[in-house]
Coordinates of C-alpha atoms in Angstrom, one line a residue:
X22 CA 7.6 -26.2 21.7
X23 CA 8.3 -24.1 24.8
X24 CA 6.5 -20.8 24.4
X25 CA 4.6 -17.9 26.1
X26 CA 1.4 -16.3 24.8
X27 CA -1.4 -14.0 25.9
X28 CA -4.9 -15.5 26.2
X29 CA -6.7 -12.3 27.4
X30 CA -6.4 -8.5 27.4
X31 CA -8.7 -6.4 29.5
X32 CA -9.2 -2.8 28.3
X33 CA -10.2 0.3 30.2
X34 CA -13.9 -0.1 29.2
X35 CA -13.7 -3.5 31.1
X36 CA -14.1 -5.4 27.9
X37 CA -12.0 -8.6 27.9
X38 CA -10.8 -9.7 24.5
X39 CA -9.9 -13.5 24.3
X40 CA -6.9 -14.3 22.1
X41 CA -5.7 -17.7 20.8
X42 CA -2.0 -18.6 21.1
X43 CA -1.3 -18.2 17.4
X44 CA -3.5 -15.2 16.6
X45 CA -2.6 -12.2 14.5
X46 CA -4.2 -9.3 16.4
X47 CA -4.6 -6.0 14.5
X48 CA -5.3 -2.8 16.5
X49 CA -7.1 -0.1 14.4
X50 CA -8.9 3.1 15.2
X51 CA -8.7 6.9 14.8
X52 CA -5.8 9.0 15.9
X53 CA -5.1 9.2 19.6
X54 CA -7.5 6.3 20.3
X55 CA -4.9 4.2 22.1
X56 CA -3.5 1.9 19.4
X57 CA 0.2 2.5 20.1
X58 CA -0.5 2.6 23.9
X59 CA -2.1 -0.8 23.7
X60 CA 1.1 -2.3 22.4
X61 CA 3.4 -0.5 24.8
X62 CA 1.4 -1.2 27.9
X63 CA 0.8 -4.8 27.0
X64 CA 4.5 -5.4 26.5
X65 CA 5.4 -3.6 29.8
X66 CA 2.7 -5.7 31.6
X67 CA 4.2 -8.9 30.1
X68 CA 7.5 -8.0 31.7
X69 CA 5.9 -7.3 35.1
X70 CA 2.2 -7.4 35.8
X71 CA 2.5 -4.5 38.3
X72 CA 3.1 -2.2 35.3
X73 CA -0.5 -1.1 35.0
X74 CA -1.6 0.9 32.0
X75 CA -4.3 3.4 31.2
X76 CA -5.6 1.7 28.1
X77 CA -4.8 -1.9 29.1
X78 CA -5.9 -2.9 32.7
X79 CA -4.9 -6.5 32.8
X80 CA -3.5 -9.4 30.7
X81 CA -3.5 -13.2 31.2
X82 CA -0.2 -14.9 30.5
X83 CA 0.1 -18.6 29.5
X84 CA 3.1 -20.8 29.0
X85 CA 3.8 -24.2 27.5
X86 CA 6.6 -26.5 28.8
X87 CA 8.4 -27.3 32.1
X88 CA 11.4 -25.5 33.4
X89 CA 13.6 -28.3 32.1
X90 CA 12.1 -27.9 28.7
X91 CA 12.6 -24.2 28.9
X92 CA 16.4 -24.6 29.5
X93 CA 16.6 -27.2 26.7
X94 CA 14.7 -24.8 24.4
X95 CA 17.0 -21.8 25.2
X96 CA 20.1 -23.8 24.7
X97 CA 19.1 -24.6 21.2
X98 CA 19.8 -21.0 20.0
X99 CA 22.3 -19.7 22.5
X100 CA 25.8 -20.1 23.9
X101 CA 26.7 -21.3 27.4
X102 CA 29.1 -19.4 29.6
X103 CA 29.6 -20.5 33.2
X104 CA 31.7 -17.5 34.3
X105 CA 32.7 -19.4 37.5
X106 CA 29.1 -20.1 38.5
X107 CA 27.5 -23.5 39.2
X108 CA 24.9 -22.9 36.5
X109 CA 25.5 -21.3 33.1
X110 CA 24.5 -18.0 31.5
X111 CA 22.8 -18.4 28.1
X112 CA 23.6 -15.7 25.6
X113 CA 21.7 -15.3 22.3
X114 CA 19.9 -12.8 20.2
X115 CA 19.0 -9.9 22.5
X116 CA 19.4 -11.9 25.8
X117 CA 22.0 -13.0 28.3
X118 CA 20.3 -14.8 31.2
X119 CA 21.4 -17.0 34.2
X120 CA 19.8 -20.4 34.3
X121 CA 18.7 -20.1 37.9
X122 CA 17.0 -16.8 37.2
X123 CA 15.3 -18.2 34.1
X124 CA 13.9 -21.2 36.0
X125 CA 12.6 -18.9 38.8
X126 CA 10.9 -16.5 36.3
X127 CA 9.3 -19.5 34.6
X128 CA 7.8 -20.8 37.8
X129 CA 6.2 -17.3 38.6
X130 CA 5.0 -16.5 35.1
X131 CA 1.6 -15.2 36.3
X132 CA 3.4 -12.2 37.8
X133 CA 5.2 -11.3 34.5
X134 CA 8.1 -12.9 32.7
X135 CA 10.8 -10.4 33.7
X136 CA 14.1 -11.0 31.9
X137 CA 12.5 -13.9 29.9
X138 CA 10.8 -11.2 27.9
X139 CA 14.1 -10.7 26.0
X140 CA 13.8 -14.4 24.9
X141 CA 10.1 -14.6 24.2
X142 CA 8.9 -11.0 23.4
X143 CA 10.1 -8.5 20.8
X144 CA 8.7 -5.0 20.6
X145 CA 9.9 -3.9 17.2
X146 CA 10.6 -0.1 17.2
X147 CA 11.1 2.0 14.1
X148 CA 14.8 2.2 14.8
X149 CA 15.1 -1.6 15.2
X150 CA 13.4 -2.4 11.9
X151 CA 15.7 0.0 10.1
X152 CA 18.9 -1.2 11.8
X153 CA 18.0 -4.8 10.9
X154 CA 19.6 -4.0 7.5
X155 CA 22.8 -2.8 9.0
X156 CA 25.6 -5.4 8.5
X157 CA 26.4 -7.1 11.9
X158 CA 29.8 -8.5 12.9
X159 CA 30.4 -11.9 11.3
X160 CA 29.9 -15.0 13.5
X161 CA 31.3 -18.5 13.3
X162 CA 28.3 -20.2 11.6
X163 CA 28.8 -23.7 13.2
X164 CA 29.2 -22.7 16.8
X165 CA 28.2 -19.1 17.5
X166 CA 24.6 -18.2 18.4
X167 CA 22.9 -15.5 16.2
X168 CA 23.2 -12.0 17.6
X169 CA 21.4 -10.1 14.8
X170 CA 18.6 -11.0 12.4
X171 CA 21.0 -11.2 9.4
X172 CA 22.9 -14.0 11.2
X173 CA 19.8 -16.2 10.7
X174 CA 20.1 -15.7 7.0
X175 CA 23.9 -16.2 7.1
X176 CA 23.4 -19.6 8.8
X177 CA 20.5 -20.9 6.7
X178 CA 20.6 -21.0 2.9
X179 CA 16.9 -21.9 2.6
X180 CA 15.9 -18.8 4.7
X181 CA 18.0 -16.6 2.5
X182 CA 16.3 -17.9 -0.6
X183 CA 12.9 -17.5 1.0
X184 CA 13.6 -13.9 1.9
X185 CA 15.0 -13.1 -1.5
X186 CA 11.7 -14.2 -2.9
X187 CA 9.8 -11.9 -0.6
X188 CA 12.0 -9.0 -1.4
X189 CA 11.7 -9.6 -5.1
X190 CA 7.9 -9.6 -4.9
X191 CA 8.0 -6.2 -3.2
X192 CA 10.8 -4.5 -5.1
X193 CA 11.5 -6.6 -8.2
X194 CA 15.1 -7.5 -7.3
X195 CA 17.1 -10.2 -5.4
X196 CA 18.4 -10.0 -1.8
X197 CA 21.8 -11.7 -1.3
X198 CA 23.9 -12.4 1.8
X199 CA 27.7 -11.7 1.4
X200 CA 29.2 -14.5 3.4
X201 CA 32.9 -13.6 3.0
X202 CA 33.1 -9.8 3.6
X203 CA 35.6 -9.8 6.4
X204 CA 34.4 -9.0 9.8
X205 CA 30.8 -8.1 8.8
X206 CA 27.8 -9.7 7.0
X207 CA 26.2 -7.2 4.5
X208 CA 23.2 -7.7 2.4
X209 CA 23.2 -6.7 -1.3
X210 CA 20.3 -6.1 -3.7
X211 CA 20.2 -6.6 -7.4
X212 CA 20.3 -9.4 -9.9
X213 CA 21.9 -12.3 -8.1
X214 CA 25.3 -13.3 -9.8
X215 CA 25.6 -16.8 -11.2
X216 CA 28.8 -18.6 -10.2
X217 CA 30.9 -19.6 -13.2
X218 CA 32.2 -23.1 -13.7
X219 CA 34.3 -24.1 -10.7
X220 CA 33.1 -21.2 -8.6
X221 CA 30.8 -21.1 -5.5
X222 CA 29.4 -18.3 -3.4
X223 CA 32.7 -17.6 -1.6
X224 CA 34.9 -17.7 -4.8
X225 CA 36.7 -14.5 -5.5
X226 CA 35.2 -14.1 -9.0
X227 CA 31.6 -14.5 -7.7
X228 CA 32.2 -12.1 -4.8
X229 CA 33.6 -9.4 -7.1
X230 CA 30.4 -9.6 -9.2
X231 CA 28.3 -9.5 -6.0
X232 CA 30.1 -6.4 -4.7
X233 CA 29.2 -4.5 -7.9
X234 CA 25.6 -4.5 -6.6
X235 CA 24.0 -2.0 -4.2
X236 CA 24.2 -2.5 -0.4
X237 CA 20.8 -2.8 1.3
X238 CA 21.7 -0.6 4.3
X239 CA 22.5 2.3 2.0
X240 CA 19.0 2.2 0.4
X241 CA 15.9 4.1 1.4
X242 CA 13.9 3.6 4.6
X243 CA 11.2 1.6 2.7
X244 CA 13.4 -1.2 1.7
X245 CA 15.2 -1.4 5.0
X246 CA 12.0 -1.3 7.0
X247 CA 10.4 -4.0 4.9
X248 CA 13.3 -6.3 5.5
X249 CA 13.5 -5.4 9.2
X250 CA 9.8 -6.3 9.8
X251 CA 10.0 -9.6 7.9
X252 CA 13.3 -10.7 9.5
X253 CA 12.0 -10.1 13.0
X254 CA 8.7 -11.7 12.3
X255 CA 9.9 -14.8 10.6
X256 CA 13.4 -15.6 11.8
X257 CA 13.8 -14.9 15.5
X258 CA 12.8 -17.2 18.3
X259 CA 10.3 -14.8 19.9
X260 CA 6.9 -16.2 20.5
X261 CA 5.2 -12.8 20.9
X262 CA 6.0 -9.8 18.5
X263 CA 4.7 -6.3 18.8
X264 CA 5.0 -4.0 15.8
X265 CA 3.6 -0.4 15.7
X266 CA 2.8 0.8 12.2
X267 CA 4.6 -1.9 10.2
X268 CA 3.6 -0.1 7.0
X269 CA 5.8 2.9 7.9
X270 CA 8.0 4.1 5.0
X271 CA 6.2 1.8 2.5
X272 CA 4.2 2.7 -0.6
X273 CA 0.7 1.3 -0.7
X274 CA 1.5 -1.7 -2.9
X275 CA 4.4 -2.8 -0.6
X276 CA 2.3 -2.1 2.5
X277 CA -0.5 -4.4 1.2
X278 CA 2.1 -7.1 0.2
X279 CA 3.7 -6.9 3.6
X280 CA 0.3 -7.4 5.3
X281 CA -0.4 -10.5 3.1
X282 CA 3.1 -12.0 3.8
X283 CA 2.8 -11.5 7.6
X284 CA -0.6 -13.2 7.7
X285 CA -0.1 -16.0 5.2
X286 CA 3.5 -17.0 5.9
X287 CA 4.1 -16.2 9.6
X288 CA 5.4 -19.1 11.6
X289 CA 2.4 -20.8 13.2
X290 CA 4.0 -20.9 16.7
X291 CA 4.1 -17.1 16.9
X292 CA 1.6 -14.5 18.3
X293 CA 1.6 -11.2 16.5
X294 CA 0.2 -7.8 17.7
X295 CA 0.1 -5.0 15.1
X296 CA -1.1 -1.4 15.4
X297 CA -1.8 0.2 12.0
X298 CA -3.1 3.4 10.3
X299 CA -3.0 1.8 6.8
X300 CA -6.0 0.6 4.9
X301 CA -3.6 -1.0 2.4
X302 CA -1.8 -2.9 5.1
X303 CA -5.1 -4.1 6.5
X304 CA -6.3 -5.2 3.1
X305 CA -3.1 -7.2 2.7
X306 CA -3.9 -9.1 5.9
X307 CA -7.4 -9.7 4.7
X308 CA -6.2 -10.9 1.3
X309 CA -4.4 -13.8 3.0
X310 CA -7.8 -15.3 4.1
X311 CA -6.3 -16.9 7.3
X312 CA -8.3 -18.3 10.2
X313 CA -6.3 -16.7 13.0
X314 CA -6.8 -13.0 12.3
X315 CA -8.6 -10.7 14.8
X316 CA -9.3 -7.0 14.4
X317 CA -9.7 -4.8 17.5
X318 CA -11.0 -1.3 17.0
X319 CA -10.3 1.2 19.7
X320 CA -12.2 4.5 20.1
X321 CA -11.5 6.9 23.0
X322 CA -14.5 8.2 24.9
X323 CA -13.2 10.8 27.4
X324 CA -10.8 8.7 29.6
X325 CA -12.2 5.3 28.5
X326 CA -10.9 3.3 25.5
X327 CA -13.9 1.5 24.1
X328 CA -13.1 -1.6 22.0
X329 CA -15.0 -3.8 19.6
X330 CA -13.7 -7.0 17.9
X331 CA -14.0 -8.8 14.6
X332 CA -13.1 -12.4 14.7
X333 CA -12.0 -14.5 11.7
X334 CA -15.6 -15.6 10.9
X335 CA -16.8 -12.0 10.8
X336 CA -13.9 -10.9 8.7
X337 CA -14.4 -13.6 6.1
X338 CA -18.1 -12.7 5.8
X339 CA -17.2 -9.1 5.2
X340 CA -14.2 -9.6 2.9
X341 CA -16.2 -12.0 0.7
X342 CA -18.2 -9.0 -0.5
X343 CA -16.7 -7.6 -3.6
X344 CA -17.9 -4.1 -2.7
X345 CA -15.9 -4.0 0.5
X346 CA -12.8 -5.7 -1.1
X347 CA -12.5 -3.1 -3.9
X348 CA -13.6 0.1 -2.1
X349 CA -12.3 2.5 0.5
X350 CA -14.8 1.4 3.1
X351 CA -12.2 -0.1 5.3
X352 CA -10.7 3.3 5.6
X353 CA -13.6 4.1 8.0
X354 CA -11.9 2.0 10.7
X355 CA -9.3 4.7 11.0
X356 CA -11.6 7.7 11.4
X357 CA -13.8 9.0 14.2
X358 CA -16.9 9.0 12.0
X359 CA -18.0 7.8 8.5
X360 CA -20.7 9.3 6.3
X361 CA -22.0 6.8 3.7
X362 CA -23.4 8.2 0.5
X363 CA -24.8 6.7 -2.7
X364 CA -22.2 7.9 -5.1
X365 CA -18.7 9.3 -5.4
X366 CA -20.1 12.7 -6.5
X367 CA -22.0 12.9 -3.2
X368 CA -18.8 12.3 -1.3
X369 CA -16.8 14.8 -3.2
X370 CA -19.4 17.5 -2.8
X371 CA -20.1 17.1 1.0
X372 CA -16.4 16.7 1.8
X373 CA -15.6 19.9 0.0
X374 CA -18.4 21.8 1.7
X375 CA -17.2 20.6 5.1
X376 CA -13.6 21.5 4.4
X377 CA -14.5 25.0 3.1
X378 CA -16.3 25.9 6.3
X379 CA -13.3 24.9 8.5
X380 CA -10.8 26.5 6.2
X381 CA -12.7 29.7 6.6
X382 CA -12.3 29.5 10.3
X383 CA -8.7 28.5 10.1
X384 CA -9.5 25.3 11.9
X385 CA -8.9 21.6 11.2
X386 CA -11.9 19.7 9.8
X387 CA -13.5 16.9 11.9
X388 CA -12.1 13.5 11.5
X389 CA -14.8 12.3 9.1
X390 CA -14.5 10.0 6.1
X391 CA -17.1 10.2 3.3
X392 CA -17.5 6.9 1.5
X393 CA -19.8 5.7 -1.3
X394 CA -21.2 2.3 -2.0
X395 CA -22.4 2.4 -5.6
X396 CA -26.1 3.1 -4.9
X397 CA -28.6 3.0 -2.1
X398 CA -29.2 -0.8 -2.4
X399 CA -25.6 -1.4 -1.2
X400 CA -25.9 0.8 1.9
X401 CA -27.1 -2.0 4.2
X402 CA -24.0 -4.1 3.5
X403 CA -21.7 -1.2 4.4
X404 CA -23.7 -0.5 7.6
X405 CA -23.4 -4.1 8.7
X406 CA -19.7 -4.2 8.1
X407 CA -18.9 -1.0 10.0
X408 CA -21.3 -1.5 12.8
X409 CA -19.6 -4.7 13.9
X410 CA -16.6 -2.6 14.7
X411 CA -18.7 0.2 16.4
X412 CA -17.8 2.8 13.8
X413 CA -20.0 5.9 14.2
X414 CA -21.8 6.7 11.0
X415 CA -24.4 8.7 9.2
X416 CA -26.3 7.7 6.1
X417 CA -27.3 10.1 3.3
X418 CA -29.6 9.0 0.5
X419 CA -31.7 10.7 -2.2
X420 CA -35.3 11.5 -1.6
X421 CA -36.5 8.6 -3.8
X422 CA -35.3 6.1 -1.2
X423 CA -38.9 6.4 0.1
X424 CA -40.1 4.7 -3.1
X425 CA -39.5 1.1 -2.1
X426 CA -39.6 -0.8 1.2
X427 CA -36.1 -2.1 0.3
X428 CA -33.6 -0.9 1.0
X429 CA -35.1 1.8 3.3
X430 CA -36.4 -0.8 5.8
X431 CA -33.1 -2.6 5.9
X432 CA -31.1 0.6 6.3
X433 CA -33.3 1.7 9.2
X434 CA -33.2 -1.6 11.0
X435 CA -29.5 -2.1 10.5
X436 CA -29.0 1.3 12.2
X437 CA -31.0 0.0 15.1
X438 CA -34.4 1.4 14.3
X439 CA -37.8 -0.4 14.7
X440 CA -39.5 -0.4 11.3
X441 CA -43.0 -0.9 12.9
X442 CA -42.7 2.6 14.4
X443 CA -42.4 4.3 11.1
X444 CA -44.1 1.9 8.7
X445 CA -47.6 3.6 8.8
X446 CA -46.2 7.0 8.1
X447 CA -44.0 5.7 5.3
X448 CA -46.9 4.1 3.6
X449 CA -48.9 7.3 3.8
X450 CA -46.1 9.4 2.3
X451 CA -45.5 6.9 -0.4
X452 CA -49.2 6.5 -1.4
X453 CA -49.8 10.2 -1.4
X454 CA -46.8 10.9 -3.7
X455 CA -47.9 8.1 -6.1
X456 CA -51.4 9.6 -6.2
X457 CA -49.8 12.6 -8.0
X458 CA -48.9 10.5 -11.0
X459 CA -48.5 13.0 -13.9
X460 CA -50.6 12.6 -17.0
X461 CA -48.5 11.4 -19.9
X462 CA -50.1 11.6 -23.4
X463 CA -49.3 8.7 -25.7
X464 CA -48.6 11.0 -28.6
X465 CA -46.0 12.9 -26.5
X466 CA -44.2 9.7 -25.6
X467 CA -44.2 8.5 -29.2
X468 CA -42.8 11.8 -30.5
X469 CA -40.0 11.8 -27.9
X470 CA -39.0 8.3 -28.6
X471 CA -39.2 8.9 -32.4
X472 CA -36.9 11.8 -31.9
X473 CA -34.3 9.5 -30.2
X474 CA -34.4 7.1 -33.1
X475 CA -34.2 9.9 -35.7
X476 CA -31.1 11.3 -34.0
X477 CA -28.9 8.3 -34.8
X478 CA -27.8 6.4 -37.9
X479 CA -25.5 3.9 -36.2
X480 CA -25.8 0.3 -37.2
X481 CA -25.7 -0.7 -33.5
X482 CA -28.1 1.3 -31.4
X483 CA -26.0 3.4 -28.9
X484 CA -26.2 2.9 -25.2
X485 CA -26.7 6.6 -24.6
X486 CA -29.8 6.5 -26.8
X487 CA -31.2 3.6 -24.8
X488 CA -30.7 5.7 -21.7
X489 CA -32.6 8.6 -23.3
X490 CA -35.6 6.2 -23.9
X491 CA -35.5 5.0 -20.3
X492 CA -35.6 8.6 -19.1
X493 CA -38.6 9.3 -21.3
X494 CA -40.4 6.4 -19.8
X495 CA -39.5 7.5 -16.3
X496 CA -41.4 10.7 -16.8
X497 CA -44.6 8.7 -16.2
X498 CA -43.5 8.0 -12.6
X499 CA -44.2 10.6 -9.9
X500 CA -40.9 9.6 -8.2
X501 CA -39.0 11.1 -11.1
X502 CA -40.5 14.5 -10.3
X503 CA -40.4 13.9 -6.5
X504 CA -36.6 13.3 -6.7
X505 CA -36.1 16.6 -8.4
X506 CA -38.4 18.5 -6.0
X507 CA -37.9 16.7 -2.7
X508 CA -40.0 17.4 0.4
X509 CA -42.0 20.1 -1.4
X510 CA -43.6 17.4 -3.6
X511 CA -45.4 15.8 -0.7
X512 CA -49.0 17.0 -0.3
X513 CA -49.6 19.3 2.6
X514 CA -51.4 18.2 5.7
X515 CA -51.2 14.7 7.1
X516 CA -48.6 13.4 4.5
X517 CA -46.2 16.2 5.3
X518 CA -46.7 15.7 9.0
X519 CA -46.0 11.9 8.5
X520 CA -42.8 12.8 6.7
X521 CA -41.7 15.1 9.5
X522 CA -42.3 12.2 12.0
X523 CA -40.2 9.9 9.8
X524 CA -37.4 12.4 9.6
X525 CA -37.2 12.7 13.4
X526 CA -36.9 9.0 13.8
X527 CA -34.5 8.6 11.0
X528 CA -32.2 11.5 12.0
X529 CA -32.2 10.2 15.6
X530 CA -30.2 7.2 14.4
X531 CA -28.1 8.9 11.7
X532 CA -30.2 8.3 8.6
X533 CA -30.6 11.5 6.5
X534 CA -32.9 11.8 3.5
X535 CA -32.2 14.7 1.2
X536 CA -35.2 17.0 1.6
X537 CA -34.1 18.9 -1.5
X538 CA -34.5 15.7 -3.6
X539 CA -31.0 14.9 -4.9
X540 CA -27.5 16.3 -4.8
X541 CA -28.0 18.6 -7.8
X542 CA -31.0 20.3 -6.2
X543 CA -28.6 22.1 -3.8
X544 CA -27.8 24.4 -6.6
X545 CA -30.1 24.5 -9.6
X546 CA -28.3 27.4 -11.2
X547 CA -25.8 24.8 -12.5
X548 CA -26.7 22.3 -15.2
X549 CA -25.5 18.8 -15.8
X550 CA -25.6 15.8 -13.4
X551 CA -23.3 13.8 -11.3
X552 CA -19.5 14.4 -11.7
X553 CA -20.0 17.2 -14.3
X554 CA -22.3 19.0 -11.9
X555 CA -19.9 18.6 -9.0
X556 CA -16.9 19.7 -11.1
X557 CA -18.8 22.9 -11.9
X558 CA -20.1 23.6 -8.4
X559 CA -16.6 23.1 -6.9
X560 CA -15.4 26.2 -8.9
X561 CA -17.7 28.4 -6.7
X562 CA -16.8 29.9 -3.4
X563 CA -18.2 27.1 -1.3
X564 CA -18.0 28.9 2.0
X565 CA -20.0 32.0 1.0
X566 CA -22.0 31.3 -2.2
X567 CA -25.7 32.0 -1.3
X568 CA -27.0 29.2 -3.5
X569 CA -25.1 26.7 -1.3
X570 CA -26.4 27.9 2.1
X571 CA -28.7 24.9 2.4
X572 CA -25.9 22.5 1.6
X573 CA -23.7 24.0 4.3
X574 CA -26.5 23.7 6.8
X575 CA -27.1 20.1 5.8
X576 CA -23.4 19.1 6.1
X577 CA -23.3 20.7 9.6
X578 CA -26.3 18.7 10.6
X579 CA -25.0 15.3 9.5
X580 CA -21.6 16.0 11.1

């Protein structure tokens, strides 16, 4: 096949990203990082290499086919018109080019493809994707070249059926081409009519039933945009397609489905560049489990756009983890910073404290996403995933993370720390805390457990009673009390000094241990634990309540 593709993009940080000819390249990052600019500047540079950009410094253009093969390829989906010239003009979907010019551009492809960009490149704007549902003028199917995406469906029954299947998955209804509507070709949505005996798709009786359905171009932006993106991605002859925010106008389920369809069913001879703000759309791409997906994250540092890349091998490794697949962790790719916590309660509390402070100032909160990972033992997995895409992050754990070498060592090392530098101090703190093991009389434990048994008459022993017994046994551990007291539980002198040295090292790379012990210790005037505690504390005036002053200082520190 005659085609054009990009094999390399150089960004303003001098990073050169290599791209395969059939890659699906997804640009992610926080607002104003340069995602949309990457698409626009790359497309302009494809047209003419002298169109230098601020985010994209250079591109490498490749081609396949001779100039004779080029003309043969173009003639397959266009009409000839000599207009009194020795060589013909070729007219087709979005292009009208003279053969001599096409051959000349093809021979100097390294300087940019000029007017060949109308044949090989499509930059799909919001307006284009919505207008793709607008009925075009009818063409003569056997001889006329397509001039609109709907013409491809009009000419090909199999494509129409395929697109109807896509549309039904997204919106639960059929998509049907009206092939005998006079001088235009509209699309209808609804339950596809069944031709009666002796009828076909152009019979009057069938068409009357079809025209009772709703017209696609009179529907909402979501339906029209969905169809516009798919039509341009699957049907046209372009070998490079740029789409900014393909998820625009779509609800999360449709955005995820669109991502999966684009990745899984895109024609293999096409190169696709996408800029997205949608975690759902990105998850759809990942759901497809394809080998040609590449994620580029952009983050602006003053005038430099810094990029980091995940290739398909990295993506598959990350996406195979059930935690990442079913959480909001990927949302971190679209923010300037991520704070990783142990639980959802931690996230809700810290996020609310942060927002309250900026609300009080009448200012916008920093672009920070709080995410949880279901316990401290899953933190290293999240760090590994986000670090590959250079996402700035802080980690917050309860005080009892000091109890075991894992995961504290892995967290520290994954953040870039050298465990040997803190191991001696950590051992000292741990051993001194454990020397304070509280005395626990046997008779007291027996009485407490007996009380648990006496409080239930259920035939099956309730789970909450099992938890009560576990809590009773935990009282024999100094770490239970240490988690409720925090830093104050550490003996004074050398152990406290060792802890201070650990904290300096940890905070230096974004690892924060709650010195108060655990979340609920920020305000001990409120009872309960976890979500119940958070629900109650959020009823307070978070920006002025004196009990929450230490929480406000801590959130400012981690941000």
